[in-house]
Every structure is written in C-alpha cells, then in structure tokens.
Coordinates of C-alpha atoms and ligand atoms in Angstrom, one line a residue:
X20 CA 145.5 58.3 78.2
X21 CA 147.2 56.8 81.3
X22 CA 147.9 53.1 81.3
X23 CA 146.4 52.6 84.7
X24 CA 142.9 51.3 84.3
X25 CA 140.2 48.8 85.3
X26 CA 138.4 47.1 82.4
X27 CA 135.7 44.5 82.4
X28 CA 135.2 42.3 79.3
X29 CA 131.6 40.9 79.0
X30 CA 131.4 37.2 78.1
X31 CA 129.4 36.4 75.0
X32 CA 129.6 34.1 72.0
X33 CA 129.5 35.8 68.6
X34 CA 128.7 33.9 65.5
X35 CA 129.1 36.0 62.3
X36 CA 128.2 34.9 58.8
X37 CA 126.0 36.0 56.0
X38 CA 123.2 33.5 55.3
X39 CA 124.2 31.5 58.4
X40 CA 121.7 32.6 61.0
X41 CA 119.3 29.7 60.8
X42 CA 122.1 27.1 61.0
X43 CA 123.8 29.0 63.8
X44 CA 120.5 29.3 65.8
X45 CA 119.9 25.5 65.6
X46 CA 123.4 24.9 66.8
X47 CA 123.1 27.3 69.7
X48 CA 119.7 26.0 70.8
X49 CA 121.2 22.5 70.8
X50 CA 124.4 23.6 72.6
X51 CA 122.4 25.4 75.3
X52 CA 120.1 22.4 75.7
X53 CA 117.0 24.6 75.3
X54 CA 113.6 22.8 74.9
X55 CA 111.1 25.7 75.2
X56 CA 112.1 28.6 73.0
X57 CA 110.1 31.8 72.8
X58 CA 110.8 33.8 69.6
X59 CA 110.4 37.6 70.0
X60 CA 110.0 39.6 66.8
X61 CA 107.6 42.4 65.8
X62 CA 104.9 41.6 63.3
X63 CA 107.0 43.3 60.6
X64 CA 110.1 41.2 61.6
X65 CA 108.1 38.0 61.9
X66 CA 108.9 36.7 58.3
X67 CA 112.6 37.1 59.0
X68 CA 112.2 35.4 62.4
X69 CA 110.4 32.5 60.7
X70 CA 113.3 32.0 58.3
X71 CA 115.9 32.2 61.1
X72 CA 114.0 29.8 63.3
X73 CA 113.4 27.3 60.4
X74 CA 115.7 24.7 62.1
X75 CA 114.1 24.8 65.6
X76 CA 110.6 24.3 67.1
X77 CA 109.6 27.2 69.2
X78 CA 106.8 26.9 71.8
X79 CA 105.9 30.6 71.4
X80 CA 106.0 33.4 68.9
X81 CA 105.6 36.8 70.6
X82 CA 105.1 39.9 68.4
X83 CA 103.9 42.6 70.8
X84 CA 107.0 44.8 70.4
X85 CA 107.0 48.6 71.1
X86 CA 110.0 51.0 70.9
X87 CA 111.6 52.0 74.2
X88 CA 109.8 49.0 75.9
X89 CA 106.8 50.3 77.8
X90 CA 106.5 48.5 81.2
X91 CA 103.0 47.1 80.3
X92 CA 104.5 45.5 77.1
X93 CA 107.3 44.0 79.2
X94 CA 104.9 42.6 81.7
X95 CA 102.8 40.9 79.0
X96 CA 105.9 39.3 77.5
X97 CA 107.1 38.1 81.0
X98 CA 103.7 36.6 81.7
X99 CA 103.7 34.8 78.3
X100 CA 107.2 33.4 79.0
X101 CA 106.1 32.1 82.4
X102 CA 102.9 30.6 81.1
X103 CA 104.8 28.6 78.5
X104 CA 107.7 27.7 80.8
X105 CA 110.1 29.2 78.3
X106 CA 113.8 28.3 78.8
X107 CA 115.4 30.4 76.0
X108 CA 114.5 33.7 74.4
X109 CA 115.4 34.2 70.8
X110 CA 115.0 37.8 69.6
X111 CA 115.0 38.5 65.9
X112 CA 114.8 42.2 65.0
X113 CA 116.1 45.7 65.8
X114 CA 116.9 47.2 69.2
X115 CA 113.3 47.4 70.3
X116 CA 112.9 43.6 69.9
X117 CA 116.2 42.9 71.6
X118 CA 115.1 45.4 74.3
X119 CA 111.9 43.4 75.0
X120 CA 113.8 40.2 75.3
X121 CA 116.1 41.9 77.8
X122 CA 113.1 43.1 79.8
X123 CA 112.0 39.5 80.1
X124 CA 115.5 38.3 81.0
X125 CA 115.9 41.0 83.7
X126 CA 113.1 39.6 85.8
X127 CA 113.3 35.9 84.9
X128 CA 117.0 35.2 84.2
X129 CA 116.0 33.3 81.0
X130 CA 119.0 33.4 78.6
X131 CA 118.8 35.3 75.3
X132 CA 120.1 34.4 71.9
X133 CA 120.0 37.7 69.9
X134 CA 119.7 37.9 66.1
X135 CA 120.0 41.6 65.3
X136 CA 118.6 43.0 62.1
X137 CA 119.6 46.7 62.5
X138 CA 122.8 48.4 63.6
X139 CA 121.5 49.5 67.1
X140 CA 123.9 47.2 68.9
X141 CA 121.8 46.4 72.0
X142 CA 122.6 42.7 71.5
X143 CA 126.2 43.3 72.7
X144 CA 125.4 45.3 75.9
X145 CA 124.2 44.5 79.4
X146 CA 122.1 47.6 79.3
X147 CA 118.3 47.4 79.7
X148 CA 115.7 50.1 79.1
X149 CA 112.1 50.5 80.2
X150 CA 109.6 53.3 79.8
X151 CA 106.9 54.3 82.3
X152 CA 104.9 57.5 82.3
X153 CA 107.0 59.1 79.6
X154 CA 110.2 58.5 81.5
X155 CA 112.8 56.0 80.2
X156 CA 114.8 54.2 82.8
X157 CA 118.0 52.3 81.9
X158 CA 120.2 50.1 84.0
X159 CA 122.8 47.5 83.7
X160 CA 122.5 43.8 84.6
X161 CA 124.5 40.9 83.3
X162 CA 121.4 38.8 83.1
X163 CA 120.2 40.8 80.1
X164 CA 123.4 40.3 78.1
X165 CA 122.5 37.8 75.4
X166 CA 124.6 34.6 75.8
X167 CA 125.0 34.5 72.0
X168 CA 124.7 36.9 69.1
X169 CA 124.1 35.7 65.6
X170 CA 125.1 38.3 63.0
X171 CA 123.8 37.7 59.5
X172 CA 124.2 40.6 57.1
X173 CA 121.5 39.1 54.8
X174 CA 118.9 40.0 57.4
X175 CA 119.9 43.7 57.2
X176 CA 119.5 43.9 53.4
X177 CA 115.8 44.9 53.7
X178 CA 116.6 47.8 56.0
X179 CA 115.9 50.9 53.9
X180 CA 118.9 53.1 53.2
X181 CA 117.6 56.0 55.4
X182 CA 117.1 53.7 58.3
X183 CA 120.4 52.0 57.7
X184 CA 122.2 55.4 57.7
X185 CA 120.4 56.5 60.9
X186 CA 121.0 53.1 62.6
X187 CA 124.6 53.0 61.5
X188 CA 125.2 56.5 62.9
X189 CA 123.6 55.3 66.2
X190 CA 126.5 52.8 66.1
X191 CA 128.9 55.6 65.3
X192 CA 127.5 57.5 68.4
X193 CA 128.4 54.5 70.6
X194 CA 132.0 54.7 69.4
X195 CA 132.4 58.5 69.7
X196 CA 130.6 58.8 73.0
X197 CA 132.7 56.0 74.4
X198 CA 135.9 58.0 74.1
X199 CA 134.8 60.4 76.9
X200 CA 132.3 58.2 78.8
X201 CA 132.8 57.6 82.5
X202 CA 134.7 54.3 82.1
X203 CA 136.7 55.1 79.0
X204 CA 139.9 53.1 78.9
X205 CA 142.5 52.1 76.4
X206 CA 140.7 48.8 75.5
X207 CA 137.3 50.2 74.8
X208 CA 139.0 53.2 73.0
X209 CA 140.7 50.7 70.7
X210 CA 137.4 49.0 70.0
X211 CA 135.7 52.4 69.4
X212 CA 138.4 53.5 66.9
X213 CA 138.1 50.3 64.9
X214 CA 134.3 50.6 65.1
X215 CA 134.5 54.2 63.6
X216 CA 136.8 52.9 60.8
X217 CA 134.6 50.0 59.8
X218 CA 131.3 52.0 60.0
X219 CA 132.9 54.8 58.0
X220 CA 134.0 52.2 55.4
X221 CA 130.8 50.2 55.4
X222 CA 128.0 52.8 55.5
X223 CA 128.8 54.5 52.2
X224 CA 128.8 51.1 50.5
X225 CA 125.4 50.3 52.1
X226 CA 124.0 53.6 50.8
X227 CA 125.5 53.0 47.3
X228 CA 124.6 49.4 47.1
X229 CA 121.9 48.5 49.7
X230 CA 121.7 44.9 48.5
X231 CA 125.4 44.3 48.6
X232 CA 126.8 42.2 51.4
X233 CA 130.3 43.5 51.8
X234 CA 129.1 47.0 53.0
X235 CA 126.4 45.4 55.2
X236 CA 129.0 43.1 56.8
X237 CA 131.4 46.0 57.6
X238 CA 128.6 48.0 59.1
X239 CA 127.4 45.0 61.3
X240 CA 131.0 44.3 62.4
X241 CA 131.4 48.0 63.2
X242 CA 128.2 48.3 65.1
X243 CA 129.1 45.2 67.2
X244 CA 132.5 46.8 68.1
X245 CA 130.6 50.1 68.8
X246 CA 128.3 48.4 71.2
X247 CA 131.0 46.5 73.0
X248 CA 132.9 49.8 73.5
X249 CA 129.8 51.5 74.8
X250 CA 128.9 48.7 77.2
X251 CA 132.4 48.9 78.6
X252 CA 132.8 52.7 78.7
X253 CA 129.3 53.6 79.8
X254 CA 126.9 56.4 78.7
X255 CA 128.5 59.7 78.0
X256 CA 126.9 63.1 77.4
X257 CA 125.5 62.1 74.0
X258 CA 123.6 59.1 75.3
X259 CA 122.3 61.1 78.3
X260 CA 120.9 63.7 75.9
X261 CA 119.4 61.2 73.4
X262 CA 117.9 59.1 76.2
X263 CA 115.8 62.1 77.3
X264 CA 114.8 63.0 73.7
X265 CA 113.7 59.4 73.1
X266 CA 112.1 58.6 76.5
X267 CA 110.4 61.9 77.3
X268 CA 109.7 63.3 73.8
X269 CA 109.3 60.0 72.0
X270 CA 111.7 60.9 69.2
X271 CA 112.8 58.0 67.0
X272 CA 116.0 56.4 68.5
X273 CA 118.4 56.0 65.6
X274 CA 117.5 59.3 63.9
X275 CA 117.9 61.2 67.1
X276 CA 121.4 59.8 67.7
X277 CA 122.3 60.5 64.1
X278 CA 121.1 64.1 64.3
X279 CA 122.6 65.0 67.7
X280 CA 126.1 63.4 67.2
X281 CA 127.8 66.2 65.3
X282 CA 126.6 68.7 67.9
X283 CA 128.0 66.8 70.8
X284 CA 131.3 66.1 68.9
X285 CA 131.7 69.8 68.0
X286 CA 130.9 70.7 71.7
X287 CA 133.3 68.2 73.3
X288 CA 136.2 67.8 70.9
X289 CA 138.0 71.1 71.8
X290 CA 138.1 69.9 75.4
X291 CA 139.1 66.3 74.5
X292 CA 142.1 66.6 72.2
X293 CA 143.2 63.0 72.5
X294 CA 139.7 61.7 71.7
X295 CA 139.5 64.2 68.8
X296 CA 142.8 62.9 67.3
X297 CA 141.7 59.3 67.7
X298 CA 138.4 60.0 65.9
X299 CA 140.1 62.0 63.2
X300 CA 142.6 59.2 62.6
X301 CA 139.9 56.6 62.4
X302 CA 138.1 58.6 59.8
X303 CA 141.3 59.4 58.0
X304 CA 140.4 63.1 58.2
X305 CA 142.0 66.3 59.4
X306 CA 139.7 66.8 62.4
X307 CA 137.1 64.6 64.1
X308 CA 134.2 66.9 63.0
X309 CA 135.4 67.1 59.4
X310 CA 135.5 63.3 59.3
X311 CA 132.0 62.9 60.7
X312 CA 130.5 65.6 58.6
X313 CA 132.1 64.3 55.4
X314 CA 130.6 60.9 56.1
X315 CA 127.2 62.5 57.0
X316 CA 127.3 64.4 53.7
X317 CA 127.9 61.2 51.7
X318 CA 125.1 59.5 53.5
X319 CA 122.6 62.4 53.4
X320 CA 122.2 61.9 57.2
X321 CA 119.4 63.3 59.3
X322 CA 120.0 67.0 60.1
X323 CA 117.5 68.6 62.5
X324 CA 115.5 67.4 65.5
X325 CA 112.7 69.6 64.2
X326 CA 112.2 67.1 61.4
X327 CA 111.2 64.5 64.0
X328 CA 108.7 66.7 65.9
X329 CA 111.0 68.3 68.5
X330 CA 110.3 72.0 68.9
X331 CA 112.2 75.0 70.4
X332 CA 109.5 75.1 73.1
X333 CA 110.6 71.6 74.2
X334 CA 114.3 72.6 74.8
X335 CA 113.9 74.0 78.3
X336 CA 112.3 70.8 79.6
X337 CA 114.8 68.6 77.9
X338 CA 117.7 70.6 79.4
X339 CA 116.1 70.4 82.9
X340 CA 115.9 66.6 82.7
X341 CA 119.2 65.9 80.9
X342 CA 121.5 68.2 82.8
X343 CA 121.7 66.4 86.1
X344 CA 122.3 63.1 84.3
X345 CA 125.4 64.3 82.3
X346 CA 128.5 62.7 83.8
X347 CA 130.7 65.0 85.9
X348 CA 133.7 63.5 84.0
X349 CA 132.5 65.1 80.7
X350 CA 135.6 66.8 79.3
X351 CA 133.8 70.1 78.9
X352 CA 131.7 71.7 81.7
X353 CA 128.1 71.5 80.8
X354 CA 125.8 74.3 81.9
X355 CA 122.1 75.1 81.4
X356 CA 123.2 77.8 78.9
X357 CA 125.6 75.7 76.7
X358 CA 123.3 72.7 76.7
X359 CA 120.4 74.9 75.7
X360 CA 122.6 76.2 72.8
X361 CA 123.5 72.7 71.8
X362 CA 119.9 71.6 71.6
X363 CA 118.8 74.8 69.9
X364 CA 121.4 74.2 67.2
X365 CA 120.4 70.5 66.8
X366 CA 116.7 71.4 66.7
X367 CA 117.2 73.8 63.8
X368 CA 119.9 71.8 62.1
X369 CA 122.5 74.7 62.3
X370 CA 126.2 74.3 61.5
X371 CA 127.6 72.4 64.6
X372 CA 130.8 74.5 64.3
X373 CA 129.1 77.3 66.1
X374 CA 129.2 75.2 69.3
X375 CA 132.9 74.9 69.4
X376 CA 133.4 78.3 71.1
X377 CA 130.6 78.4 73.5
Ligands
LIG25 P1 113.8 49.4 66.1 O1 114.1 48.1 66.6 O2 112.6 50.1 66.7 O3 113.5 49.2 64.5 C1 113.1 50.3 63.7 C2 112.2 49.8 62.6 O4 112.9 49.0 61.7 C3 111.1 48.9 63.1 O5 109.9 49.3 62.4 C4 111.5 47.5 62.7 O6 110.4 46.6 62.5 C5 112.2 47.8 61.4 N1 113.3 46.8 61.1 C6 114.1 46.1 61.9 N2 114.9 45.3 61.2 C7 114.6 45.5 59.9 C8 115.1 45.0 58.6 N3 116.2 44.2 58.6 N4 114.6 45.4 57.5 C9 113.5 46.4 57.5 N5 113.0 46.9 58.6 C10 113.6 46.5 59.8 O7 115.0 50.5 66.1 P2 116.5 50.3 66.5 O8 117.1 51.6 66.2 O9 117.1 49.1 66.0 O10 116.4 50.2 68.1 C11 116.0 51.2 68.9 C12 115.8 50.7 70.3 O11 116.9 50.0 70.8 C13 115.6 51.9 71.3 O12 114.5 51.5 72.2 C14 116.9 52.0 72.0 O13 116.8 52.5 73.3 C15 117.3 50.5 72.0 N6 118.8 50.4 72.1 C16 119.3 49.8 73.3 C17 120.6 49.7 73.4 C18 121.2 49.0 74.6 O14 122.4 48.8 74.8 N7 120.3 48.6 75.6 C19 121.5 50.0 72.4 C20 121.0 50.6 71.2 C21 119.6 50.8 71.1

C-alpha cells in the first residue's frame, strides 16, 4: 500500500470498563451539562437501560425501536424528543437502538451518548440508515456520531451465544471489508488488523464461556476497532451486498453479515493479495480464508442465507439492486454473472472456495 493517503479521524470519547456504564453515564451527562435526557432502548433492552441510567434522571424513556429504522419510527422518536425539549439522547442497546438515536440526531442535532450491548459497532460510526418502502438508505453525517461511547462488557453477557457469534462476525466483516473499501488507507488497515486479531481471540472465549468477561471485553474492543476502521474506509462490496439483503429482503443484519463474509473473502482475496496477507497474519493462519473458516468452525457460525428465508428466486433482484452500488475500486471486477454465483453459493451454504476461480 502506498504511503500517500488522506485520512480523517472522527472525534469521540470512549469510556471502557466492565461494570462502569452507570457511573460513566452520570459523569458524561454532567460533563455535557445535559438537563433533559431521552433514553432510547427497546422494550427488551429497557431493564439494562434502567440499570445504566440509575445515576441520572431522564425526562423520557422511548422504547419504540425497530430494526433498520423505518422512517415512521424515526419520525415518532423525533416528535417525542421535540415535545420533551430533549437535549441529550442516550441509547442503550444494539445497532437498531443506536440507529434510532442517530435518526433523531440527524434531523435535530441533539448529541448522543451510546451504550452498546451488541457487537454491531454503529456507535463508533457517522453512518445513519433509514428504511422506507423496503429500501434502506444510508448516509454519513457527523451529527449522528455519538459524542461518547460507554463500553461495559457486563451488558453483553446476556447476549445469547448464537447472537454473540453473528454480531461478532458482523464486526469481523467491518474489518475485512475495510481493507478493500473505497477509502482504505494504512491507518484504518492497522485498526482493522488489530480488530481481526482481538475478535478472533475474544469470540471463541465468548462461545466457550458466555458469562466470562475477558472474552466479552476482547470482543467489544475488537468491534470498536472494526467500526472505526469501517467508518474511515467506507462501505466495500460486502456491505453493499448485505445492505440490500437487509433493507430489501428484511434478512437479520448480523446473521446476514456472518453468512456472506466468507463468500466475499473467497471472491476478493485472490485479487487483493496485500489484504489477504494482512488478514491471514491477523488470524495467525496460512491464508485469509483458512483463518476465517477455522474461526467460523469453532463458533458454529451461520452458514446459508436460505436459513434466514432468502430463496434462489430472490437472487436476480438482489443482484440487480446491489450491482450498481458496488464500488468501482473493488479489487475484483464484479459482474452480474459472478455476483449471481456469489449469492447462489451463500444462499445454499456451499463451500466458498468455489468462488475463487470465477
Ligand atoms: P439489534 O440491535 O436489532 O439487536 C438484535 C436483538 O438482540 C434485539 O432483539 C435486541 O433487543 C437484542 N439484544 C441487544 N442487546 C442484547 C443483550 N445484551 N442481551 C440480549 N439481547 C440483546 O441488532 P444489531 O445486530 O446489534 O444491530 C443491527 C442494526 O444496526 C441494523 O439495522 C444495522 O443496519 C445497524 N448497524 C449500523 C451500523 C452503522 O454504522 N450505522 C453498523 C452496524 C450495524
């Protein structure tokens, strides 16, 4: 990689500590001088949010959270924030909850303190997403970047192993896709490599001992690095494909990323030898795909899009929508034929190695 590059580092405070979220939140609310806090958490996440907010006095608890942020859901949350003259949004939950806070911040400029409880990583990016009429739109705006992120691995202990694995591999996808994304540079590549290393170390510990904090901490640290790398490098082919599968076919976000990743890696790695070497080294494996597949085997990771309701009959539409969005800079030329083959293999859960020679 050439050492001529342009890199932007996003400004954000990160407070990391198991069991510290409530104390950190009280400190941040006071530091920011906020007086009218709106806590956003789904019904399911509400008990966690109440624990985290024990040291503050919110004016509003908002629980109407829906994955991929439908515009109507965003509008309701914005109206509630305006009605209660909210001056700080606190999101406690997964990427869907963070995403709703971002949708409010996008229109209102109200700052966000994010307390993530999955490994999605949205809290560390300036990317927003909204869904209208089965089409997901994403964009970047620095107003949606949370001013502070409070990481507390204790909040992730309740995340079931299968969801932890899928969500952690969503983080892994941020790292791997960053290495050939449009704004890939040596700084975000370094973050991505360390993200791969820490997720590969942490996720097997999470699977073996879901209640243990060391694995959870490694995984959270890794998913933060992953998201910073992704925010900096932009969306590569993997994200463009998964974005269509989630937004148009309503497939579950984390599981979709976890399933598609080895197919994209097998497809791109032969045309991206430097990225391949970097990924392999981070895994401590012979090749990038061997490293990823060994980890996926250990974790019993999701294997086929068909398991999530995607059918061979959906492939042509997905290709038609995804193809124009795939960056020109992708290391391997993407055609209707090879993208169809990639999705067919991922739908059926075939061995990704078959994609290497397309
Ligand atoms: P999610 O937020 O929908 O959460 C999945 C499920 O896990 C939900 O039912 C939630 O209630 C539950 N959950 C959350 N935390 C839990 C915990 N600690 N214990 C038990 N259950 C818990 O899923 P996700 O994968 O975190 O986020 C997906 C969304 O985030 C998608 O809409 C995606 O587009 C978005 N996202 C955005 C970015 C970005 O940069 N903008 C990055 C990654 C993901």
